[in-house]
């Protein structure tokens, strides 16, 4: 599926994979692959969840009779960089990938 994003949304037969929608789709699929997040959770992931050490904050774990602790998932550096550089549109300034531009 990731490979298909290189020909997604081609204009004028160029098929170079660098259109905004192609880059957003590729980033979304990589996030799903490497994070283990559900599709809806990945689509609604806000930019502030990605940390400088290439990890993403997933949730706050509550343990019976103990203090809760944060749960993080580590992403490969190239996936984290793709997330940092994903093109936003008017609807997704705070989100990474959902709300594809029409």
mmCIF file of N, CA, C and O in Angstrom:
data_model
loop_
_atom_site.group_PDB
_atom_site.id
_atom_site.type_symbol
_atom_site.label_atom_id
_atom_site.label_comp_id
_atom_site.label_asym_id
_atom_site.label_seq_id
_atom_site.Cartn_x
_atom_site.Cartn_y
_atom_site.Cartn_z
ATOM 1 N N UNK A 1 0.806 -1.190 0.000
ATOM 2 C CA UNK A 1 0.000 0.000 0.000
ATOM 3 C C UNK A 1 0.852 1.258 0.000
ATOM 4 O O UNK A 1 0.501 2.226 -0.658
ATOM 5 N N UNK A 2 1.933 1.213 0.758
ATOM 6 C CA UNK A 2 2.811 2.390 0.792
ATOM 7 C C UNK A 2 3.385 2.656 -0.597
ATOM 8 O O UNK A 2 3.468 3.805 -1.042
ATOM 9 N N UNK A 3 3.755 1.606 -1.287
ATOM 10 C CA UNK A 3 4.308 1.755 -2.645
ATOM 11 C C UNK A 3 3.293 2.405 -3.587
ATOM 12 O O UNK A 3 3.668 3.169 -4.484
ATOM 13 N N UNK A 4 2.012 2.120 -3.386
ATOM 14 C CA UNK A 4 0.972 2.688 -4.247
ATOM 15 C C UNK A 4 0.848 4.192 -4.088
ATOM 16 O O UNK A 4 0.347 4.870 -4.990
ATOM 17 N N UNK A 5 1.314 4.743 -2.975
ATOM 18 C CA UNK A 5 1.206 6.188 -2.784
ATOM 19 C C UNK A 5 2.115 6.968 -3.736
ATOM 20 O O UNK A 5 1.936 8.160 -3.912
ATOM 21 N N UNK A 6 3.075 6.296 -4.333
ATOM 22 C CA UNK A 6 3.954 6.976 -5.289
ATOM 23 C C UNK A 6 3.242 7.264 -6.607
ATOM 24 O O UNK A 6 3.721 8.074 -7.395
ATOM 25 N N UNK A 7 2.114 6.608 -6.854
ATOM 26 C CA UNK A 7 1.352 6.919 -8.062
ATOM 27 C C UNK A 7 -0.025 7.489 -7.720
ATOM 28 O O UNK A 7 -0.808 7.806 -8.591
ATOM 29 N N UNK A 8 -0.315 7.648 -6.434
ATOM 30 C CA UNK A 8 -1.587 8.188 -5.982
ATOM 31 C C UNK A 8 -1.705 9.667 -6.333
ATOM 32 O O UNK A 8 -0.748 10.417 -6.212
ATOM 33 N N UNK A 9 -2.892 10.072 -6.740
ATOM 34 C CA UNK A 9 -3.194 11.480 -6.969
ATOM 35 C C UNK A 9 -2.258 12.124 -7.993
ATOM 36 O O UNK A 9 -1.815 13.249 -7.828
ATOM 37 N N UNK A 10 -1.927 11.380 -9.026
ATOM 38 C CA UNK A 10 -1.019 11.941 -10.032
ATOM 39 C C UNK A 10 -1.742 12.993 -10.857
ATOM 40 O O UNK A 10 -2.925 12.927 -11.116
ATOM 41 N N UNK A 11 -1.018 13.987 -11.247
ATOM 42 C CA UNK A 11 -1.537 15.066 -12.073
ATOM 43 C C UNK A 11 -0.782 15.075 -13.398
ATOM 44 O O UNK A 11 0.435 14.976 -13.426
ATOM 45 N N UNK A 12 -1.497 15.164 -14.472
ATOM 46 C CA UNK A 12 -0.888 15.258 -15.805
ATOM 47 C C UNK A 12 0.060 14.101 -16.097
ATOM 48 O O UNK A 12 1.054 14.268 -16.792
ATOM 49 N N UNK A 13 -0.206 12.933 -15.517
ATOM 50 C CA UNK A 13 0.601 11.754 -15.790
ATOM 51 C C UNK A 13 1.978 11.764 -15.175
ATOM 52 O O UNK A 13 2.827 10.950 -15.516
ATOM 53 N N UNK A 14 2.264 12.676 -14.245
ATOM 54 C CA UNK A 14 3.615 12.774 -13.668
ATOM 55 C C UNK A 14 3.920 11.636 -12.707
ATOM 56 O O UNK A 14 5.018 11.136 -12.678
ATOM 57 N N UNK A 15 2.981 11.248 -11.872
ATOM 58 C CA UNK A 15 3.129 10.101 -10.975
ATOM 59 C C UNK A 15 4.461 10.061 -10.219
ATOM 60 O O UNK A 15 5.150 9.068 -10.180
ATOM 61 N N UNK A 16 4.822 11.163 -9.598
ATOM 62 C CA UNK A 16 6.091 11.185 -8.868
ATOM 63 C C UNK A 16 5.928 10.984 -7.367
ATOM 64 O O UNK A 16 6.898 10.918 -6.645
ATOM 65 N N UNK A 17 4.692 10.909 -6.876
ATOM 66 C CA UNK A 17 4.464 10.644 -5.467
ATOM 67 C C UNK A 17 4.711 11.808 -4.543
ATOM 68 O O UNK A 17 4.753 11.640 -3.332
ATOM 69 N N UNK A 18 4.870 12.999 -5.072
ATOM 70 C CA UNK A 18 5.168 14.152 -4.227
ATOM 71 C C UNK A 18 4.011 15.125 -4.100
ATOM 72 O O UNK A 18 4.193 16.237 -3.619
ATOM 73 N N UNK A 19 2.815 14.729 -4.523
ATOM 74 C CA UNK A 19 1.667 15.597 -4.300
ATOM 75 C C UNK A 19 1.351 15.596 -2.808
ATOM 76 O O UNK A 19 1.759 14.694 -2.074
ATOM 77 N N UNK A 20 0.628 16.594 -2.364
ATOM 78 C CA UNK A 20 0.294 16.698 -0.949
ATOM 79 C C UNK A 20 -0.476 15.462 -0.483
ATOM 80 O O UNK A 20 -0.153 14.873 0.547
ATOM 81 N N UNK A 21 -1.477 15.053 -1.241
ATOM 82 C CA UNK A 21 -2.266 13.883 -0.825
ATOM 83 C C UNK A 21 -1.431 12.612 -0.802
ATOM 84 O O UNK A 21 -1.604 11.769 0.075
ATOM 85 N N UNK A 22 -0.535 12.450 -1.754
ATOM 86 C CA UNK A 22 0.317 11.259 -1.778
ATOM 87 C C UNK A 22 1.227 11.232 -0.549
ATOM 88 O O UNK A 22 1.394 10.188 0.091
ATOM 89 N N UNK A 23 1.815 12.363 -0.194
ATOM 90 C CA UNK A 23 2.696 12.429 0.975
ATOM 91 C C UNK A 23 1.924 12.185 2.264
ATOM 92 O O UNK A 23 2.396 11.494 3.161
ATOM 93 N N UNK A 24 0.713 12.733 2.352
ATOM 94 C CA UNK A 24 -0.103 12.537 3.545
ATOM 95 C C UNK A 24 -0.533 11.071 3.678
ATOM 96 O O UNK A 24 -0.501 10.507 4.762
ATOM 97 N N UNK A 25 -0.929 10.461 2.582
ATOM 98 C CA UNK A 25 -1.336 9.046 2.616
ATOM 99 C C UNK A 25 -0.155 8.160 3.002
ATOM 100 O O UNK A 25 -0.297 7.238 3.816
ATOM 101 N N UNK A 26 1.012 8.437 2.458
ATOM 102 C CA UNK A 26 2.209 7.644 2.758
ATOM 103 C C UNK A 26 2.576 7.770 4.244
ATOM 104 O O UNK A 26 2.875 6.785 4.913
ATOM 105 N N UNK A 27 2.515 8.975 4.766
ATOM 106 C CA UNK A 27 2.832 9.203 6.176
ATOM 107 C C UNK A 27 1.836 8.493 7.081
ATOM 108 O O UNK A 27 2.213 7.874 8.080
ATOM 109 N N UNK A 28 0.565 8.548 6.722
ATOM 110 C CA UNK A 28 -0.481 7.881 7.499
ATOM 111 C C UNK A 28 -0.249 6.372 7.538
ATOM 112 O O UNK A 28 -0.312 5.748 8.598
ATOM 113 N N UNK A 29 0.061 5.782 6.406
ATOM 114 C CA UNK A 29 0.293 4.334 6.353
ATOM 115 C C UNK A 29 1.534 3.933 7.147
ATOM 116 O O UNK A 29 1.543 2.905 7.830
ATOM 117 N N UNK A 30 2.580 4.741 7.079
ATOM 118 C CA UNK A 30 3.784 4.458 7.865
ATOM 119 C C UNK A 30 3.491 4.556 9.358
ATOM 120 O O UNK A 30 3.971 3.744 10.148
ATOM 121 N N UNK A 31 2.704 5.545 9.746
ATOM 122 C CA UNK A 31 2.340 5.683 11.147
ATOM 123 C C UNK A 31 1.562 4.458 11.616
ATOM 124 O O UNK A 31 1.831 3.918 12.700
ATOM 125 N N UNK A 32 0.616 3.994 10.821
ATOM 126 C CA UNK A 32 -0.134 2.791 11.183
ATOM 127 C C UNK A 32 0.792 1.589 11.334
ATOM 128 O O UNK A 32 0.674 0.814 12.278
ATOM 129 N N UNK A 33 1.707 1.449 10.404
ATOM 130 C CA UNK A 33 2.604 0.292 10.413
ATOM 131 C C UNK A 33 3.504 0.272 11.643
ATOM 132 O O UNK A 33 3.676 -0.758 12.289
ATOM 133 N N UNK A 34 4.102 1.402 11.963
ATOM 134 C CA UNK A 34 5.132 1.413 12.997
ATOM 135 C C UNK A 34 4.620 1.732 14.389
ATOM 136 O O UNK A 34 5.306 1.460 15.371
ATOM 137 N N UNK A 35 3.439 2.308 14.524
ATOM 138 C CA UNK A 35 2.960 2.680 15.850
ATOM 139 C C UNK A 35 2.056 1.627 16.467
ATOM 140 O O UNK A 35 1.955 1.534 17.686
ATOM 141 N N UNK A 36 1.346 0.870 15.632
ATOM 142 C CA UNK A 36 0.379 -0.076 16.153
ATOM 143 C C UNK A 36 -0.932 0.577 16.546
ATOM 144 O O UNK A 36 -1.795 -0.057 17.137
ATOM 145 N N UNK A 37 -1.082 1.854 16.243
ATOM 146 C CA UNK A 37 -2.322 2.558 16.561
ATOM 147 C C UNK A 37 -3.457 2.080 15.673
ATOM 148 O O UNK A 37 -3.243 1.641 14.549
ATOM 149 N N UNK A 38 -4.678 2.187 16.190
ATOM 150 C CA UNK A 38 -5.844 1.934 15.363
ATOM 151 C C UNK A 38 -5.964 3.068 14.357
ATOM 152 O O UNK A 38 -5.482 4.176 14.594
ATOM 153 N N UNK A 39 -6.625 2.792 13.233
ATOM 154 C CA UNK A 39 -6.730 3.775 12.157
ATOM 155 C C UNK A 39 -7.322 5.096 12.647
ATOM 156 O O UNK A 39 -6.802 6.169 12.334
ATOM 157 N N UNK A 40 -8.388 5.031 13.415
ATOM 158 C CA UNK A 40 -9.015 6.257 13.907
ATOM 159 C C UNK A 40 -8.123 7.026 14.863
ATOM 160 O O UNK A 40 -8.079 8.260 14.836
ATOM 161 N N UNK A 41 -7.391 6.305 15.719
ATOM 162 C CA UNK A 41 -6.477 6.969 16.650
ATOM 163 C C UNK A 41 -5.312 7.619 15.913
ATOM 164 O O UNK A 41 -4.886 8.721 16.258
ATOM 165 N N UNK A 42 -4.800 6.946 14.901
ATOM 166 C CA UNK A 42 -3.705 7.514 14.117
ATOM 167 C C UNK A 42 -4.174 8.742 13.345
ATOM 168 O O UNK A 42 -3.449 9.722 13.225
ATOM 169 N N UNK A 43 -5.396 8.682 12.834
ATOM 170 C CA UNK A 43 -5.929 9.795 12.059
ATOM 171 C C UNK A 43 -6.152 11.029 12.920
ATOM 172 O O UNK A 43 -6.051 12.152 12.421
ATOM 173 N N UNK A 44 -6.422 10.839 14.188
ATOM 174 C CA UNK A 44 -6.699 11.965 15.087
ATOM 175 C C UNK A 44 -5.503 12.326 15.963
ATOM 176 O O UNK A 44 -5.640 13.128 16.880
ATOM 177 N N UNK A 45 -4.361 11.760 15.703
ATOM 178 C CA UNK A 45 -3.171 12.032 16.503
ATOM 179 C C UNK A 45 -2.759 13.491 16.325
ATOM 180 O O UNK A 45 -2.557 13.958 15.214
ATOM 181 N N UNK A 46 -2.634 14.203 17.425
ATOM 182 C CA UNK A 46 -2.253 15.614 17.329
ATOM 183 C C UNK A 46 -0.735 15.762 17.304
ATOM 184 O O UNK A 46 0.003 14.900 17.768
ATOM 185 N N UNK A 47 -0.304 16.869 16.753
ATOM 186 C CA UNK A 47 1.137 17.110 16.586
ATOM 187 C C UNK A 47 1.885 17.145 17.917
ATOM 188 O O UNK A 47 3.060 16.803 17.981
ATOM 189 N N UNK A 48 1.246 17.559 18.986
ATOM 190 C CA UNK A 48 1.950 17.655 20.264
ATOM 191 C C UNK A 48 2.227 16.293 20.897
ATOM 192 O O UNK A 48 2.928 16.208 21.894
ATOM 193 N N UNK A 49 1.717 15.212 20.329
ATOM 194 C CA UNK A 49 1.984 13.863 20.841
ATOM 195 C C UNK A 49 3.341 13.331 20.396
ATOM 196 O O UNK A 49 3.867 12.389 20.976
ATOM 197 N N UNK A 50 3.927 13.920 19.349
ATOM 198 C CA UNK A 50 5.252 13.497 18.878
ATOM 199 C C UNK A 50 6.316 14.250 19.655
ATOM 200 O O UNK A 50 6.321 15.473 19.698
ATOM 201 N N UNK A 51 7.207 13.501 20.263
ATOM 202 C CA UNK A 51 8.259 14.103 21.086
ATOM 203 C C UNK A 51 9.559 14.214 20.300
ATOM 204 O O UNK A 51 9.713 13.623 19.239
ATOM 205 N N UNK A 52 10.500 14.967 20.835
ATOM 206 C CA UNK A 52 11.783 15.188 20.159
ATOM 207 C C UNK A 52 12.617 13.930 20.017
ATOM 208 O O UNK A 52 13.494 13.855 19.165
ATOM 209 N N UNK A 53 12.375 12.926 20.877
ATOM 210 C CA UNK A 53 13.145 11.682 20.811
ATOM 211 C C UNK A 53 12.508 10.648 19.875
ATOM 212 O O UNK A 53 12.817 9.467 19.939
ATOM 213 N N UNK A 54 11.610 11.102 18.989
ATOM 214 C CA UNK A 54 10.919 10.267 17.998
ATOM 215 C C UNK A 54 9.940 9.282 18.626
ATOM 216 O O UNK A 54 9.578 8.286 18.021
ATOM 217 N N UNK A 55 9.485 9.561 19.824
ATOM 218 C CA UNK A 55 8.455 8.720 20.431
ATOM 219 C C UNK A 55 7.130 9.474 20.392
ATOM 220 O O UNK A 55 7.106 10.697 20.280
ATOM 221 N N UNK A 56 6.036 8.718 20.470
ATOM 222 C CA UNK A 56 4.724 9.334 20.532
ATOM 223 C C UNK A 56 4.054 8.945 21.843
ATOM 224 O O UNK A 56 4.191 7.818 22.307
ATOM 225 N N UNK A 57 3.399 9.914 22.443
ATOM 226 C CA UNK A 57 2.653 9.665 23.664
ATOM 227 C C UNK A 57 1.362 8.972 23.278
ATOM 228 O O UNK A 57 0.585 9.480 22.488
ATOM 229 N N UNK A 58 1.134 7.773 23.816
ATOM 230 C CA UNK A 58 -0.044 7.004 23.451
ATOM 231 C C UNK A 58 -1.191 7.202 24.434
ATOM 232 O O UNK A 58 -2.305 7.504 24.046
ATOM 233 N N UNK A 59 -0.954 7.006 25.723
ATOM 234 C CA UNK A 59 -2.008 7.167 26.716
ATOM 235 C C UNK A 59 -1.411 7.137 28.106
ATOM 236 O O UNK A 59 -0.232 6.850 28.279
ATOM 237 N N UNK A 60 -2.224 7.419 29.089
ATOM 238 C CA UNK A 60 -1.823 7.368 30.482
ATOM 239 C C UNK A 60 -2.292 6.040 31.057
ATOM 240 O O UNK A 60 -3.487 5.763 31.091
ATOM 241 N N UNK A 61 -1.372 5.196 31.470
ATOM 242 C CA UNK A 61 -1.705 3.876 32.006
ATOM 243 C C UNK A 61 -2.054 3.992 33.484
ATOM 244 O O UNK A 61 -1.315 4.577 34.262
ATOM 245 N N UNK A 62 -3.175 3.424 33.850
ATOM 246 C CA UNK A 62 -3.597 3.427 35.251
ATOM 247 C C UNK A 62 -3.411 2.029 35.818
ATOM 248 O O UNK A 62 -3.918 1.057 35.282
ATOM 249 N N UNK A 63 -2.671 1.951 36.888
ATOM 250 C CA UNK A 63 -2.393 0.673 37.529
ATOM 251 C C UNK A 63 -3.055 0.690 38.903
ATOM 252 O O UNK A 63 -2.935 1.654 39.657
ATOM 253 N N UNK A 64 -3.729 -0.396 39.231
ATOM 254 C CA UNK A 64 -4.442 -0.480 40.512
ATOM 255 C C UNK A 64 -3.479 -0.274 41.681
ATOM 256 O O UNK A 64 -2.424 -0.901 41.761
ATOM 257 N N UNK A 65 -3.852 0.641 42.556
ATOM 258 C CA UNK A 65 -3.092 0.937 43.781
ATOM 259 C C UNK A 65 -1.710 1.522 43.519
ATOM 260 O O UNK A 65 -0.854 1.494 44.397
ATOM 261 N N UNK A 66 -1.444 1.988 42.328
ATOM 262 C CA UNK A 66 -0.149 2.592 42.026
ATOM 263 C C UNK A 66 -0.382 3.872 41.223
ATOM 264 O O UNK A 66 -1.455 4.084 40.676
ATOM 265 N N UNK A 67 0.638 4.661 41.133
ATOM 266 C CA UNK A 67 0.539 5.887 40.343
ATOM 267 C C UNK A 67 0.456 5.530 38.858
ATOM 268 O O UNK A 67 1.019 4.531 38.420
ATOM 269 N N UNK A 68 -0.251 6.335 38.117
ATOM 270 C CA UNK A 68 -0.336 6.073 36.684
ATOM 271 C C UNK A 68 0.954 6.515 36.002
ATOM 272 O O UNK A 68 1.692 7.351 36.512
ATOM 273 N N UNK A 69 1.224 5.935 34.860
ATOM 274 C CA UNK A 69 2.444 6.286 34.135
ATOM 275 C C UNK A 69 2.128 6.469 32.661
ATOM 276 O O UNK A 69 1.193 5.877 32.133
ATOM 277 N N UNK A 70 2.887 7.304 32.035
ATOM 278 C CA UNK A 70 2.698 7.572 30.614
ATOM 279 C C UNK A 70 3.222 6.405 29.788
ATOM 280 O O UNK A 70 4.197 5.749 30.164
ATOM 281 N N UNK A 71 2.567 6.135 28.673
ATOM 282 C CA UNK A 71 2.991 5.073 27.773
ATOM 283 C C UNK A 71 3.389 5.714 26.447
ATOM 284 O O UNK A 71 2.616 6.473 25.857
ATOM 285 N N UNK A 72 4.585 5.413 25.994
ATOM 286 C CA UNK A 72 5.119 5.977 24.755
ATOM 287 C C UNK A 72 5.435 4.850 23.779
ATOM 288 O O UNK A 72 5.729 3.742 24.178
ATOM 289 N N UNK A 73 5.392 5.171 22.509
ATOM 290 C CA UNK A 73 5.809 4.249 21.469
ATOM 291 C C UNK A 73 6.922 4.897 20.667
ATOM 292 O O UNK A 73 6.822 6.069 20.306
ATOM 293 N N UNK A 74 7.989 4.183 20.431
ATOM 294 C CA UNK A 74 9.121 4.725 19.687
ATOM 295 C C UNK A 74 8.936 4.458 18.196
ATOM 296 O O UNK A 74 8.635 3.336 17.792
ATOM 297 N N UNK A 75 9.111 5.495 17.390
ATOM 298 C CA UNK A 75 8.989 5.381 15.938
ATOM 299 C C UNK A 75 10.373 5.407 15.301
ATOM 300 O O UNK A 75 11.289 6.040 15.837
ATOM 301 N N UNK A 76 10.544 4.771 14.148
ATOM 302 C CA UNK A 76 11.794 4.941 13.412
ATOM 303 C C UNK A 76 11.980 6.425 13.067
ATOM 304 O O UNK A 76 10.996 7.147 12.852
ATOM 305 N N UNK A 77 13.222 6.861 13.027
ATOM 306 C CA UNK A 77 13.509 8.280 12.812
ATOM 307 C C UNK A 77 12.889 8.804 11.517
ATOM 308 O O UNK A 77 12.340 9.914 11.500
ATOM 309 N N UNK A 78 12.948 8.031 10.438
ATOM 310 C CA UNK A 78 12.409 8.522 9.165
ATOM 311 C C UNK A 78 10.890 8.695 9.228
ATOM 312 O O UNK A 78 10.339 9.626 8.630
ATOM 313 N N UNK A 79 10.203 7.857 9.976
ATOM 314 C CA UNK A 79 8.749 7.995 10.126
ATOM 315 C C UNK A 79 8.434 9.242 10.952
ATOM 316 O O UNK A 79 7.529 10.011 10.615
ATOM 317 N N UNK A 80 9.191 9.467 12.029
ATOM 318 C CA UNK A 80 8.988 10.659 12.851
ATOM 319 C C UNK A 80 9.250 11.927 12.034
ATOM 320 O O UNK A 80 8.510 12.910 12.144
ATOM 321 N N UNK A 81 10.269 11.911 11.198
ATOM 322 C CA UNK A 81 10.558 13.067 10.343
ATOM 323 C C UNK A 81 9.437 13.298 9.330
ATOM 324 O O UNK A 81 9.061 14.432 9.070
ATOM 325 N N UNK A 82 8.906 12.219 8.763
ATOM 326 C CA UNK A 82 7.765 12.357 7.850
ATOM 327 C C UNK A 82 6.580 12.999 8.573
ATOM 328 O O UNK A 82 5.894 13.851 8.009
ATOM 329 N N UNK A 83 6.341 12.595 9.811
ATOM 330 C CA UNK A 83 5.249 13.186 10.585
ATOM 331 C C UNK A 83 5.483 14.665 10.853
ATOM 332 O O UNK A 83 4.565 15.471 10.778
ATOM 333 N N UNK A 84 6.717 15.007 11.155
ATOM 334 C CA UNK A 84 7.021 16.420 11.415
ATOM 335 C C UNK A 84 6.839 17.273 10.162
ATOM 336 O O UNK A 84 6.531 18.446 10.250
ATOM 337 N N UNK A 85 7.044 16.678 9.002
ATOM 338 C CA UNK A 85 7.013 17.431 7.744
ATOM 339 C C UNK A 85 5.765 17.210 6.915
ATOM 340 O O UNK A 85 5.705 17.661 5.781
ATOM 341 N N UNK A 86 4.769 16.500 7.447
ATOM 342 C CA UNK A 86 3.567 16.238 6.680
ATOM 343 C C UNK A 86 2.873 17.561 6.371
ATOM 344 O O UNK A 86 2.762 18.422 7.242
ATOM 345 N N UNK A 87 2.464 17.756 5.126
ATOM 346 C CA UNK A 87 1.797 19.009 4.785
ATOM 347 C C UNK A 87 0.437 19.106 5.476
ATOM 348 O O UNK A 87 -0.321 18.145 5.485
ATOM 349 N N UNK A 88 0.165 20.235 6.059
ATOM 350 C CA UNK A 88 -1.129 20.465 6.698
ATOM 351 C C UNK A 88 -2.029 21.192 5.709
ATOM 352 O O UNK A 88 -1.568 21.755 4.711
ATOM 353 N N UNK A 89 -3.309 21.152 5.988
ATOM 354 C CA UNK A 89 -4.227 21.982 5.221
ATOM 355 C C UNK A 89 -5.051 22.795 6.203
ATOM 356 O O UNK A 89 -4.812 22.746 7.404
ATOM 357 N N UNK A 90 -6.028 23.516 5.722
ATOM 358 C CA UNK A 90 -6.799 24.409 6.580
ATOM 359 C C UNK A 90 -7.512 23.656 7.697
ATOM 360 O O UNK A 90 -7.805 24.215 8.738
ATOM 361 N N UNK A 91 -7.798 22.368 7.505
ATOM 362 C CA UNK A 91 -8.545 21.602 8.489
ATOM 363 C C UNK A 91 -7.660 20.851 9.460
ATOM 364 O O UNK A 91 -8.148 20.293 10.423
ATOM 365 N N UNK A 92 -6.363 20.763 9.205
ATOM 366 C CA UNK A 92 -5.523 19.868 9.997
ATOM 367 C C UNK A 92 -4.306 20.546 10.598
ATOM 368 O O UNK A 92 -3.275 19.931 10.739
ATOM 369 N N UNK A 93 -4.397 21.788 10.980
ATOM 370 C CA UNK A 93 -3.225 22.465 11.516
ATOM 371 C C UNK A 93 -2.682 21.770 12.755
ATOM 372 O O UNK A 93 -1.494 21.766 13.001
ATOM 373 N N UNK A 94 -3.570 21.160 13.564
ATOM 374 C CA UNK A 94 -3.100 20.498 14.772
ATOM 375 C C UNK A 94 -3.031 18.980 14.630
ATOM 376 O O UNK A 94 -2.527 18.305 15.503
ATOM 377 N N UNK A 95 -3.529 18.428 13.538
ATOM 378 C CA UNK A 95 -3.509 16.983 13.331
ATOM 379 C C UNK A 95 -2.462 16.621 12.287
ATOM 380 O O UNK A 95 -2.059 17.445 11.486
ATOM 381 N N UNK A 96 -2.074 15.368 12.291
ATOM 382 C CA UNK A 96 -1.076 14.938 11.328
ATOM 383 C C UNK A 96 -1.653 14.639 9.958
ATOM 384 O O UNK A 96 -1.229 15.196 8.965
ATOM 385 N N UNK A 97 -2.596 13.738 9.870
ATOM 386 C CA UNK A 97 -2.891 13.224 8.544
ATOM 387 C C UNK A 97 -4.343 13.158 8.112
ATOM 388 O O UNK A 97 -4.613 13.174 6.929
ATOM 389 N N UNK A 98 -5.300 13.081 8.989
ATOM 390 C CA UNK A 98 -6.676 12.914 8.538
ATOM 391 C C UNK A 98 -7.235 14.203 7.947
ATOM 392 O O UNK A 98 -6.616 15.238 8.026
ATOM 393 N N UNK A 99 -8.399 14.122 7.400
ATOM 394 C CA UNK A 99 -9.065 15.235 6.719
ATOM 395 C C UNK A 99 -8.298 15.563 5.449
ATOM 396 O O UNK A 99 -7.801 16.655 5.269
ATOM 397 N N UNK A 100 -8.195 14.588 4.584
ATOM 398 C CA UNK A 100 -7.460 14.748 3.323
ATOM 399 C C UNK A 100 -7.972 15.952 2.576
ATOM 400 O O UNK A 100 -9.150 16.232 2.547
ATOM 401 N N UNK A 101 -7.076 16.680 1.964
ATOM 402 C CA UNK A 101 -7.513 17.849 1.195
ATOM 403 C C UNK A 101 -8.330 17.382 -0.006
ATOM 404 O O UNK A 101 -8.044 16.362 -0.607
ATOM 405 N N UNK A 102 -9.359 18.092 -0.284
ATOM 406 C CA UNK A 102 -10.302 17.702 -1.352
ATOM 407 C C UNK A 102 -9.866 18.258 -2.686
ATOM 408 O O UNK A 102 -9.448 19.332 -2.827
#
